[in-house]
mmCIF file of C-alpha atoms and ligand atoms in Angstrom:
data_model
loop_
_atom_site.group_PDB
_atom_site.id
_atom_site.type_symbol
_atom_site.label_atom_id
_atom_site.label_comp_id
_atom_site.label_asym_id
_atom_site.label_seq_id
_atom_site.Cartn_x
_atom_site.Cartn_y
_atom_site.Cartn_z
ATOM 1 C CA MET A 207 -57.427 4.923 -81.499
ATOM 2 C CA LYS A 208 -54.614 2.521 -80.728
ATOM 3 C CA GLU A 209 -52.122 4.753 -82.516
ATOM 4 C CA LYS A 210 -53.326 7.733 -80.532
ATOM 5 C CA ILE A 211 -52.839 5.927 -77.239
ATOM 6 C CA GLU A 212 -49.385 4.822 -78.330
ATOM 7 C CA LEU A 213 -48.535 8.384 -79.300
ATOM 8 C CA ILE A 214 -49.695 9.774 -75.975
ATOM 9 C CA ARG A 215 -47.791 7.076 -74.134
ATOM 10 C CA LYS A 216 -44.530 7.760 -75.965
ATOM 11 C CA GLU A 217 -44.846 11.485 -75.644
ATOM 12 C CA ALA A 218 -45.646 11.231 -71.924
ATOM 13 C CA LEU A 219 -42.703 8.919 -71.179
ATOM 14 C CA GLU A 220 -40.374 11.198 -73.112
ATOM 15 C CA GLU A 221 -41.553 14.301 -71.321
ATOM 16 C CA ILE A 222 -41.336 12.595 -67.934
ATOM 17 C CA LYS A 223 -37.826 11.499 -68.700
ATOM 18 C CA ASN A 224 -36.819 15.091 -69.403
ATOM 19 C CA ALA A 225 -38.641 16.691 -66.444
ATOM 20 C CA SER A 226 -36.068 18.688 -64.524
ATOM 21 C CA ASP A 227 -37.955 19.319 -61.283
ATOM 22 C CA LEU A 228 -40.906 18.154 -59.200
ATOM 23 C CA LYS A 229 -43.164 20.977 -60.339
ATOM 24 C CA ILE A 230 -42.790 20.111 -64.009
ATOM 25 C CA LEU A 231 -43.428 16.475 -63.147
ATOM 26 C CA ASN A 232 -46.599 17.372 -61.351
ATOM 27 C CA ASP A 233 -47.807 19.377 -64.357
ATOM 28 C CA LEU A 234 -47.187 16.324 -66.515
ATOM 29 C CA ARG A 235 -49.246 14.183 -64.163
ATOM 30 C CA VAL A 236 -52.165 16.585 -64.614
ATOM 31 C CA LYS A 237 -51.594 16.805 -68.347
ATOM 32 C CA TYR A 238 -51.743 13.059 -68.930
ATOM 33 C CA LEU A 239 -53.600 11.502 -66.028
ATOM 34 C CA GLY A 240 -55.724 14.345 -64.656
ATOM 35 C CA LYS A 241 -59.510 14.633 -64.995
ATOM 36 C CA LYS A 242 -59.047 16.612 -68.164
ATOM 37 C CA GLY A 243 -55.901 14.760 -69.057
ATOM 38 C CA GLU A 244 -55.209 13.274 -72.456
ATOM 39 C CA LEU A 245 -55.775 9.639 -71.528
ATOM 40 C CA THR A 246 -59.006 10.503 -69.715
ATOM 41 C CA GLN A 247 -60.170 12.197 -72.895
ATOM 42 C CA VAL A 248 -59.519 8.972 -74.791
ATOM 43 C CA LEU A 249 -61.587 7.013 -72.290
ATOM 44 C CA ARG A 250 -64.399 9.493 -72.681
ATOM 45 C CA GLY A 251 -64.331 9.061 -76.454
ATOM 46 C CA MET A 252 -64.856 5.316 -76.163
ATOM 47 C CA GLY A 253 -68.596 5.766 -76.435
ATOM 48 C CA GLY A 254 -68.298 5.580 -80.210
ATOM 49 C CA LEU A 255 -66.559 2.235 -80.190
ATOM 50 C CA SER A 256 -68.064 -1.170 -80.753
ATOM 51 C CA PRO A 257 -68.657 -3.365 -77.706
ATOM 52 C CA GLU A 258 -65.839 -5.660 -78.871
ATOM 53 C CA GLU A 259 -63.376 -2.885 -79.240
ATOM 54 C CA ARG A 260 -64.157 -1.191 -75.938
ATOM 55 C CA PRO A 261 -62.404 -3.636 -73.553
ATOM 56 C CA ILE A 262 -59.409 -3.762 -75.846
ATOM 57 C CA VAL A 263 -59.026 0.017 -75.980
ATOM 58 C CA GLY A 264 -59.870 0.272 -72.277
ATOM 59 C CA GLY A 265 -57.148 -2.249 -71.538
ATOM 60 C CA LEU A 266 -54.645 -0.319 -73.622
ATOM 61 C CA VAL A 267 -55.491 2.963 -71.891
ATOM 62 C CA ASN A 268 -55.146 1.396 -68.438
ATOM 63 C CA LYS A 269 -51.819 -0.167 -69.379
ATOM 64 C CA ALA A 270 -50.556 3.187 -70.670
ATOM 65 C CA LYS A 271 -51.842 4.850 -67.503
ATOM 66 C CA ASP A 272 -50.047 2.362 -65.286
ATOM 67 C CA GLU A 273 -46.869 2.778 -67.260
ATOM 68 C CA ILE A 274 -47.033 6.570 -67.091
ATOM 69 C CA GLU A 275 -47.884 6.481 -63.424
ATOM 70 C CA GLY A 276 -44.957 4.144 -62.719
ATOM 71 C CA SER A 277 -42.635 6.314 -64.705
ATOM 72 C CA ILE A 278 -43.790 9.439 -62.869
ATOM 73 C CA GLU A 279 -43.221 7.702 -59.572
ATOM 74 C CA ASN A 280 -39.702 6.660 -60.514
ATOM 75 C CA LYS A 281 -38.885 10.088 -61.756
ATOM 76 C CA GLU A 282 -40.350 11.596 -58.615
ATOM 77 C CA ASN A 283 -38.054 9.492 -56.444
ATOM 78 C CA GLU A 284 -35.108 10.339 -58.563
ATOM 79 C CA LEU A 285 -35.809 14.083 -58.438
ATOM 80 C CA ALA A 286 -36.529 14.052 -54.706
ATOM 81 C CA LYS A 287 -33.264 12.272 -54.069
ATOM 82 C CA GLY A 288 -31.448 14.779 -56.238
ATOM 83 C CA GLU A 289 -32.985 17.675 -54.370
ATOM 84 C CA LEU A 290 -32.107 16.173 -51.014
ATOM 85 C CA ASN A 291 -28.534 15.682 -52.157
ATOM 86 C CA LYS A 292 -28.407 19.250 -53.393
ATOM 87 C CA LYS A 293 -29.680 20.472 -50.022
ATOM 88 C CA LEU A 294 -27.240 18.299 -48.102
ATOM 89 C CA GLU A 295 -24.436 19.563 -50.292
ATOM 90 C CA SER A 296 -25.303 23.201 -49.833
ATOM 91 C CA GLU A 297 -25.862 22.898 -46.090
ATOM 92 C CA LYS A 298 -22.783 20.836 -45.502
ATOM 93 C CA ILE A 299 -20.706 21.667 -42.438
ATOM 94 C CA ASP A 300 -17.072 20.717 -42.479
ATOM 95 C CA ILE A 301 -16.541 19.550 -38.931
ATOM 96 C CA THR A 302 -12.868 18.955 -39.590
ATOM 97 C CA LEU A 303 -12.213 22.708 -39.964
ATOM 98 C CA PRO A 304 -10.440 24.116 -36.917
ATOM 99 C CA SER A 305 -12.762 26.362 -34.895
ATOM 100 C CA THR A 306 -12.034 29.996 -34.150
ATOM 101 C CA LYS A 307 -9.955 29.970 -31.015
ATOM 102 C CA VAL A 308 -11.393 31.654 -27.971
ATOM 103 C CA LYS A 309 -8.612 33.770 -26.553
ATOM 104 C CA ARG A 310 -8.191 32.903 -22.937
ATOM 105 C CA GLY A 311 -6.180 34.862 -20.437
ATOM 106 C CA SER A 312 -3.652 33.180 -18.231
ATOM 107 C CA LYS A 313 -2.860 33.664 -14.620
ATOM 108 C CA HIS A 314 -0.175 36.251 -13.948
ATOM 109 C CA PRO A 315 2.980 34.681 -12.460
ATOM 110 C CA VAL A 316 2.744 36.917 -9.369
ATOM 111 C CA ASN A 317 -0.840 35.808 -8.787
ATOM 112 C CA ARG A 318 0.290 32.209 -9.077
ATOM 113 C CA ILE A 319 2.835 32.852 -6.342
ATOM 114 C CA ILE A 320 0.201 34.522 -4.143
ATOM 115 C CA GLU A 321 -2.191 31.598 -4.535
ATOM 116 C CA GLU A 322 0.499 29.055 -3.766
ATOM 117 C CA LEU A 323 1.527 30.983 -0.663
ATOM 118 C CA GLU A 324 -2.043 31.374 0.503
ATOM 119 C CA ASP A 325 -2.668 27.648 0.113
ATOM 120 C CA LEU A 326 0.495 26.836 2.012
ATOM 121 C CA PHE A 327 -0.107 29.202 4.937
ATOM 122 C CA VAL A 328 -3.815 28.489 5.211
ATOM 123 C CA SER A 329 -2.866 24.813 5.517
ATOM 124 C CA MET A 330 -0.751 25.823 8.507
ATOM 125 C CA GLY A 331 -3.645 27.633 10.176
ATOM 126 C CA TYR A 332 -2.988 31.198 9.052
ATOM 127 C CA ASP A 333 -5.619 33.742 8.028
ATOM 128 C CA VAL A 334 -5.167 35.837 4.906
ATOM 129 C CA VAL A 335 -5.709 39.537 5.658
ATOM 130 C CA ASP A 336 -5.790 42.709 3.652
ATOM 131 C CA GLY A 337 -4.883 46.337 4.224
ATOM 132 C CA PRO A 338 -5.159 49.646 2.359
ATOM 133 C CA GLU A 339 -2.568 50.597 -0.257
ATOM 134 C CA LEU A 340 -3.041 54.265 0.640
ATOM 135 C CA GLU A 341 -1.683 54.077 4.150
ATOM 136 C CA THR A 342 -1.068 56.471 7.000
ATOM 137 C CA ASP A 343 2.372 57.358 8.267
ATOM 138 C CA GLU A 344 1.180 56.049 11.631
ATOM 139 C CA TYR A 345 0.575 52.460 10.465
ATOM 140 C CA CYS A 346 3.346 52.304 7.887
ATOM 141 C CA PHE A 347 6.037 53.591 10.225
ATOM 142 C CA GLU A 348 5.172 54.888 13.706
ATOM 143 C CA ARG A 349 3.380 51.815 14.963
ATOM 144 C CA LEU A 350 6.271 49.714 13.639
ATOM 145 C CA ASN A 351 8.783 51.436 15.896
ATOM 146 C CA LEU A 352 9.807 53.970 13.273
ATOM 147 C CA PRO A 353 9.037 57.380 14.764
ATOM 148 C CA LYS A 354 9.332 60.522 12.632
ATOM 149 C CA GLY A 355 12.956 61.366 11.971
ATOM 150 C CA HIS A 356 14.104 57.744 12.485
ATOM 151 C CA PRO A 357 17.071 57.167 10.172
ATOM 152 C CA ALA A 358 15.698 53.783 9.009
ATOM 153 C CA ARG A 359 12.882 55.622 7.219
ATOM 154 C CA ASP A 360 15.498 56.423 4.596
ATOM 155 C CA MET A 361 15.692 52.701 3.744
ATOM 156 C CA GLN A 362 12.421 53.121 1.899
ATOM 157 C CA ASP A 363 11.913 55.907 -0.647
ATOM 158 C CA SER A 364 8.271 56.713 -0.074
ATOM 159 C CA PHE A 365 5.554 58.282 -2.205
ATOM 160 C CA TYR A 366 3.867 60.737 0.169
ATOM 161 C CA ILE A 367 0.453 62.004 -0.876
ATOM 162 C CA THR A 368 0.114 64.430 2.035
ATOM 163 C CA GLY A 369 2.152 64.799 5.218
ATOM 164 C CA ASP A 370 0.182 61.961 6.816
ATOM 165 C CA TYR A 371 -0.733 59.743 3.877
ATOM 166 C CA LEU A 372 1.546 57.744 1.623
ATOM 167 C CA LEU A 373 1.401 54.720 -0.692
ATOM 168 C CA ARG A 374 2.466 51.934 1.625
ATOM 169 C CA THR A 375 6.113 51.059 1.234
ATOM 170 C CA GLN A 376 5.740 47.698 2.972
ATOM 171 C CA THR A 377 2.975 45.254 3.813
ATOM 172 C CA SER A 378 4.403 45.377 7.352
ATOM 173 C CA ALA A 379 1.825 48.150 7.878
ATOM 174 C CA VAL A 380 -0.759 45.363 8.081
ATOM 175 C CA GLN A 381 1.048 43.970 11.138
ATOM 176 C CA ALA A 382 0.083 47.083 13.089
ATOM 177 C CA ARG A 383 -3.430 47.088 11.653
ATOM 178 C CA THR A 384 -3.992 43.449 12.610
ATOM 179 C CA MET A 385 -2.746 43.968 16.167
ATOM 180 C CA MET A 386 -4.804 47.133 16.624
ATOM 181 C CA ALA A 387 -7.942 45.540 15.178
ATOM 182 C CA ASN A 388 -7.671 42.628 17.615
ATOM 183 C CA GLU A 389 -9.543 44.030 20.601
ATOM 184 C CA GLU A 390 -9.155 40.973 22.826
ATOM 185 C CA LYS A 391 -5.438 41.042 22.147
ATOM 186 C CA SER A 392 -5.566 37.330 21.412
ATOM 187 C CA PRO A 393 -3.020 35.292 19.423
ATOM 188 C CA ILE A 394 -2.509 36.190 15.778
ATOM 189 C CA ARG A 395 -1.426 34.127 12.800
ATOM 190 C CA VAL A 396 -1.782 35.976 9.509
ATOM 191 C CA ILE A 397 -0.251 36.544 6.130
ATOM 192 C CA CYS A 398 -0.929 39.580 3.987
ATOM 193 C CA PRO A 399 -0.015 39.587 0.302
ATOM 194 C CA GLY A 400 -0.426 42.889 -1.507
ATOM 195 C CA LYS A 401 0.900 45.792 -3.527
ATOM 196 C CA THR A 402 3.572 48.136 -2.228
ATOM 197 C CA TYR A 403 5.193 51.265 -3.681
ATOM 198 C CA ARG A 404 8.620 52.899 -3.628
ATOM 199 C CA ARG A 405 10.443 55.448 -5.729
ATOM 200 C CA ASP A 406 12.640 52.853 -7.496
ATOM 201 C CA ASP A 407 12.752 51.850 -11.124
ATOM 202 C CA ASP A 408 15.400 49.655 -12.772
ATOM 203 C CA ALA A 409 15.834 46.067 -13.985
ATOM 204 C CA THR A 410 15.436 44.598 -10.505
ATOM 205 C CA HIS A 411 13.177 47.248 -8.923
ATOM 206 C CA SER A 412 9.818 48.621 -9.894
ATOM 207 C CA HIS A 413 7.989 51.591 -8.327
ATOM 208 C CA GLN A 414 5.131 49.197 -7.640
ATOM 209 C CA PHE A 415 5.839 45.689 -6.457
ATOM 210 C CA GLY A 416 4.298 42.904 -4.445
ATOM 211 C CA GLN A 417 5.114 41.844 -0.921
ATOM 212 C CA ILE A 418 3.858 39.272 1.475
ATOM 213 C CA GLU A 419 3.975 39.771 5.186
ATOM 214 C CA GLY A 420 3.643 37.148 7.887
ATOM 215 C CA LEU A 421 2.937 37.753 11.550
ATOM 216 C CA VAL A 422 2.543 35.305 14.404
ATOM 217 C CA ILE A 423 1.887 36.394 17.974
ATOM 218 C CA ASP A 424 1.242 33.996 20.809
ATOM 219 C CA LYS A 425 2.622 32.883 24.138
ATOM 220 C CA ASN A 426 6.061 31.255 24.002
ATOM 221 C CA ILE A 427 6.811 31.938 20.377
ATOM 222 C CA SER A 428 10.530 31.506 19.805
ATOM 223 C CA LEU A 429 13.123 31.826 17.110
ATOM 224 C CA ALA A 430 12.767 28.078 16.495
ATOM 225 C CA ASP A 431 9.174 28.675 15.357
ATOM 226 C CA LEU A 432 10.356 31.347 12.941
ATOM 227 C CA LYS A 433 13.110 29.123 11.545
ATOM 228 C CA GLY A 434 10.818 26.127 11.144
ATOM 229 C CA THR A 435 8.127 28.171 9.441
ATOM 230 C CA LEU A 436 10.510 29.833 7.008
ATOM 231 C CA GLU A 437 12.096 26.529 6.170
ATOM 232 C CA VAL A 438 8.727 25.085 5.147
ATOM 233 C CA PHE A 439 7.891 28.271 3.245
ATOM 234 C CA VAL A 440 11.139 28.380 1.232
ATOM 235 C CA LYS A 441 11.340 24.655 0.535
ATOM 236 C CA LYS A 442 7.746 24.467 -0.658
ATOM 237 C CA MET A 443 8.157 27.499 -2.889
ATOM 238 C CA LEU A 444 11.648 26.979 -4.276
ATOM 239 C CA GLY A 445 12.300 23.268 -3.913
ATOM 240 C CA GLU A 446 12.926 20.756 -1.142
ATOM 241 C CA LYS A 447 16.666 20.833 -1.765
ATOM 242 C CA SER A 448 16.919 24.512 -0.806
ATOM 243 C CA GLU A 449 19.086 25.342 2.170
ATOM 244 C CA LEU A 450 18.522 28.386 4.350
ATOM 245 C CA ARG A 451 21.035 30.730 5.918
ATOM 246 C CA PHE A 452 20.050 33.227 8.614
ATOM 247 C CA ARG A 453 22.168 36.390 8.571
ATOM 248 C CA PRO A 454 21.849 38.865 11.439
ATOM 249 C CA SER A 455 20.452 42.125 10.121
ATOM 250 C CA TYR A 456 18.535 45.183 11.215
ATOM 251 C CA PHE A 457 14.849 46.051 10.922
ATOM 252 C CA PRO A 458 13.253 48.547 13.299
ATOM 253 C CA PHE A 459 10.257 46.304 13.996
ATOM 254 C CA THR A 460 12.130 43.103 14.882
ATOM 255 C CA GLU A 461 14.766 42.207 17.454
ATOM 256 C CA PRO A 462 16.745 40.161 16.728
ATOM 257 C CA SER A 463 16.418 40.564 12.943
ATOM 258 C CA TYR A 464 17.586 38.281 10.205
ATOM 259 C CA GLU A 465 17.913 38.342 6.499
ATOM 260 C CA VAL A 466 17.397 34.894 5.096
ATOM 261 C CA ASP A 467 19.378 33.588 2.159
ATOM 262 C CA VAL A 468 18.539 30.489 0.163
ATOM 263 C CA SER A 469 21.084 28.277 -1.574
ATOM 264 C CA CYS A 470 21.155 29.263 -5.229
ATOM 265 C CA PHE A 471 18.599 27.149 -7.072
ATOM 266 C CA LYS A 472 20.386 27.677 -10.380
ATOM 267 C CA CYS A 473 23.848 26.345 -9.452
ATOM 268 C CA GLY A 474 22.912 24.540 -6.238
ATOM 269 C CA GLY A 475 25.386 26.638 -4.245
ATOM 270 C CA LYS A 476 28.493 26.304 -6.428
ATOM 271 C CA GLY A 477 28.425 29.911 -7.577
ATOM 272 C CA CYS A 478 27.020 31.360 -10.798
ATOM 273 C CA ASN A 479 25.930 34.656 -12.349
ATOM 274 C CA LEU A 480 22.522 34.546 -10.637
ATOM 275 C CA CYS A 481 23.965 34.345 -7.114
ATOM 276 C CA LYS A 482 26.948 36.539 -8.054
ATOM 277 C CA GLN A 483 29.282 33.606 -7.383
ATOM 278 C CA THR A 484 28.293 33.479 -3.698
ATOM 279 C CA GLY A 485 26.102 30.390 -3.836
ATOM 280 C CA TRP A 486 23.379 32.249 -1.883
ATOM 281 C CA ILE A 487 20.444 34.450 -2.767
ATOM 282 C CA GLU A 488 18.825 36.838 -0.328
ATOM 283 C CA ILE A 489 15.161 36.032 -0.127
ATOM 284 C CA LEU A 490 13.463 37.643 2.866
ATOM 285 C CA GLY A 491 13.624 39.754 6.011
ATOM 286 C CA SER A 492 12.437 38.462 9.348
ATOM 287 C CA GLY A 493 12.850 38.524 13.079
ATOM 288 C CA MET A 494 11.220 38.372 16.482
ATOM 289 C CA VAL A 495 8.604 41.102 16.875
ATOM 290 C CA HIS A 496 10.220 44.033 18.709
ATOM 291 C CA PRO A 497 8.788 44.501 22.236
ATOM 292 C CA ASN A 498 8.136 48.160 21.341
ATOM 293 C CA VAL A 499 5.935 47.087 18.426
ATOM 294 C CA LEU A 500 3.940 44.787 20.684
ATOM 295 C CA LYS A 501 3.547 47.580 23.236
ATOM 296 C CA ILE A 502 2.624 50.330 20.758
ATOM 297 C CA ASN A 503 -0.117 48.107 19.370
ATOM 298 C CA GLY A 504 -1.550 47.034 22.717
ATOM 299 C CA TYR A 505 0.102 43.668 23.346
ATOM 300 C CA ASP A 506 1.942 42.986 26.603
ATOM 301 C CA PRO A 507 5.519 41.980 25.700
ATOM 302 C CA GLU A 508 5.809 40.224 29.058
ATOM 303 C CA LYS A 509 3.003 37.873 28.095
ATOM 304 C CA TYR A 510 3.332 37.646 24.348
ATOM 305 C CA SER A 511 6.087 37.190 21.816
ATOM 306 C CA GLY A 512 5.981 36.766 18.090
ATOM 307 C CA PHE A 513 7.805 36.573 14.815
ATOM 308 C CA ALA A 514 7.373 38.358 11.537
ATOM 309 C CA PHE A 515 8.695 38.055 8.037
ATOM 310 C CA GLY A 516 8.333 39.860 4.758
ATOM 311 C CA THR A 517 9.408 39.177 1.226
ATOM 312 C CA GLY A 518 8.954 40.406 -2.325
ATOM 313 C CA LEU A 519 6.487 38.489 -4.454
ATOM 314 C CA ASP A 520 8.124 39.644 -7.669
ATOM 315 C CA ARG A 521 11.477 38.327 -6.540
ATOM 316 C CA LEU A 522 9.898 34.989 -5.693
ATOM 317 C CA ALA A 523 8.237 34.830 -9.108
ATOM 318 C CA MET A 524 11.502 35.774 -10.816
ATOM 319 C CA PHE A 525 13.427 33.076 -8.969
ATOM 320 C CA LYS A 526 10.787 30.456 -9.406
ATOM 321 C CA TYR A 527 10.239 31.045 -13.127
ATOM 322 C CA GLY A 528 13.723 32.292 -14.117
ATOM 323 C CA ILE A 529 12.560 35.793 -15.090
ATOM 324 C CA THR A 530 15.478 38.216 -15.387
ATOM 325 C CA ASP A 531 13.779 41.621 -15.691
ATOM 326 C CA ILE A 532 11.170 42.643 -13.116
ATOM 327 C CA ARG A 533 9.587 45.043 -15.594
ATOM 328 C CA LEU A 534 8.325 42.061 -17.611
ATOM 329 C CA LEU A 535 5.941 41.432 -14.741
ATOM 330 C CA TYR A 536 4.343 44.851 -15.176
ATOM 331 C CA THR A 537 4.337 45.553 -18.907
ATOM 332 C CA ASN A 538 1.833 42.784 -19.573
ATOM 333 C CA ASP A 539 3.177 41.655 -22.917
ATOM 334 C CA VAL A 540 0.848 38.816 -23.905
ATOM 335 C CA ARG A 541 3.732 36.818 -25.414
ATOM 336 C CA PHE A 542 5.410 36.830 -22.016
ATOM 337 C CA LEU A 543 2.271 36.092 -20.003
ATOM 338 C CA LYS A 544 1.200 33.243 -22.303
ATOM 339 C CA GLN A 545 4.170 31.204 -21.144
ATOM 340 C CA PHE A 546 2.415 30.833 -17.821
ATOM 341 C CA ASP A 547 -0.787 29.519 -19.365
ATOM 342 C CA ARG A 548 -1.020 26.123 -17.772
ATOM 343 C CA LYS A 549 -3.871 23.663 -17.535
ATOM 344 C CA ASP A 550 -4.212 24.098 -13.780
ATOM 345 C CA ASN A 551 -5.474 27.676 -14.177
HETATM 346 N N1 DAH B 39 9.178 45.304 5.495
HETATM 347 C C1 DAH B 39 10.524 44.913 5.181
HETATM 348 C C2 DAH B 39 10.896 45.505 3.842
HETATM 349 O O1 DAH B 39 10.040 45.926 3.116
HETATM 350 C C3 DAH B 39 10.620 43.395 5.122
HETATM 351 C C4 DAH B 39 10.490 42.797 6.469
HETATM 352 C C5 DAH B 39 11.612 42.562 7.238
HETATM 353 C C6 DAH B 39 9.273 42.440 6.960
HETATM 354 C C7 DAH B 39 11.528 42.003 8.479
HETATM 355 C C8 DAH B 39 9.173 41.858 8.216
HETATM 356 C C9 DAH B 39 10.304 41.654 8.954
HETATM 357 O O2 DAH B 39 8.003 41.501 8.749
HETATM 358 O O3 DAH B 39 10.192 41.092 10.173
HETATM 359 O O4 DAH B 39 12.050 45.530 3.518
#
């Protein structure tokens, strides 16, 4: 009997040692310790033993049982740990791997300019207004003191759609719209950024380009107001060191008219290839609103005066960011646009 118990014990411990997973281990538990298990069978067979032998054999069986149970428990822990490790290993996430980059767009340089200008003029009490890109001859020209046949119409190569409709050549059209829409004929202070179109196409011109128009109408508006406003505008956009030069010029909708030059921001006025050695760069057109324009659009030139200005957004962007070919602004090459990807988007 003793030998049998010893045999079972040895065999059980050996098998437990070699068990490779929890299921096998469980089968071994049943095999040795279960109701029909080998040690239980031994206990059942004790009936034939003498009363002296019984406690001895019983003790041996219980000892073997405890030992097997302990061994199973140890093995169980070991296997469970192994399985957990295996799981952890297979489900491991390497958080040091770089993630797939989400491709983010960046703000177009012309839109940056528009937003900066809007912020600046809104801070000075202006409204931002809009107008149609498909414009009528009436608003684009006639109401701006450019009747049919006026020679100054040749200054702008227009895309006519029909005899009366064209793609607006200038955001100045919005001047007339704003004055006409103002039924009380009250003071006006607006800017209008937007797209404009002309039949041009080379390194410094594009058939579609951006302009911004400004219009102020009120009582006692003078040239000093225009100069002061443009000075703030140019210095904020192109740097506080910029100097302005007002050159008399001609525009049908302003009298007097001025073209405004800014001291070259590349050479500071000494003369370089950007300013063609002149030290100055032409930046915008402006003037005092022509009395005819006020009259045509319902304002009394005896009571009201005003100033207006207009400039190209693309030119501003080119100057501000040192872009040499205007077509870069319209071909949307991502490598070009990415250079303007800044945190303040
Ligand atoms: N519309 C003119 C152009 O496209 C620019 C301009 C000049 C606008 C003088 C104005 C202005 O408002 O007063 O060339």
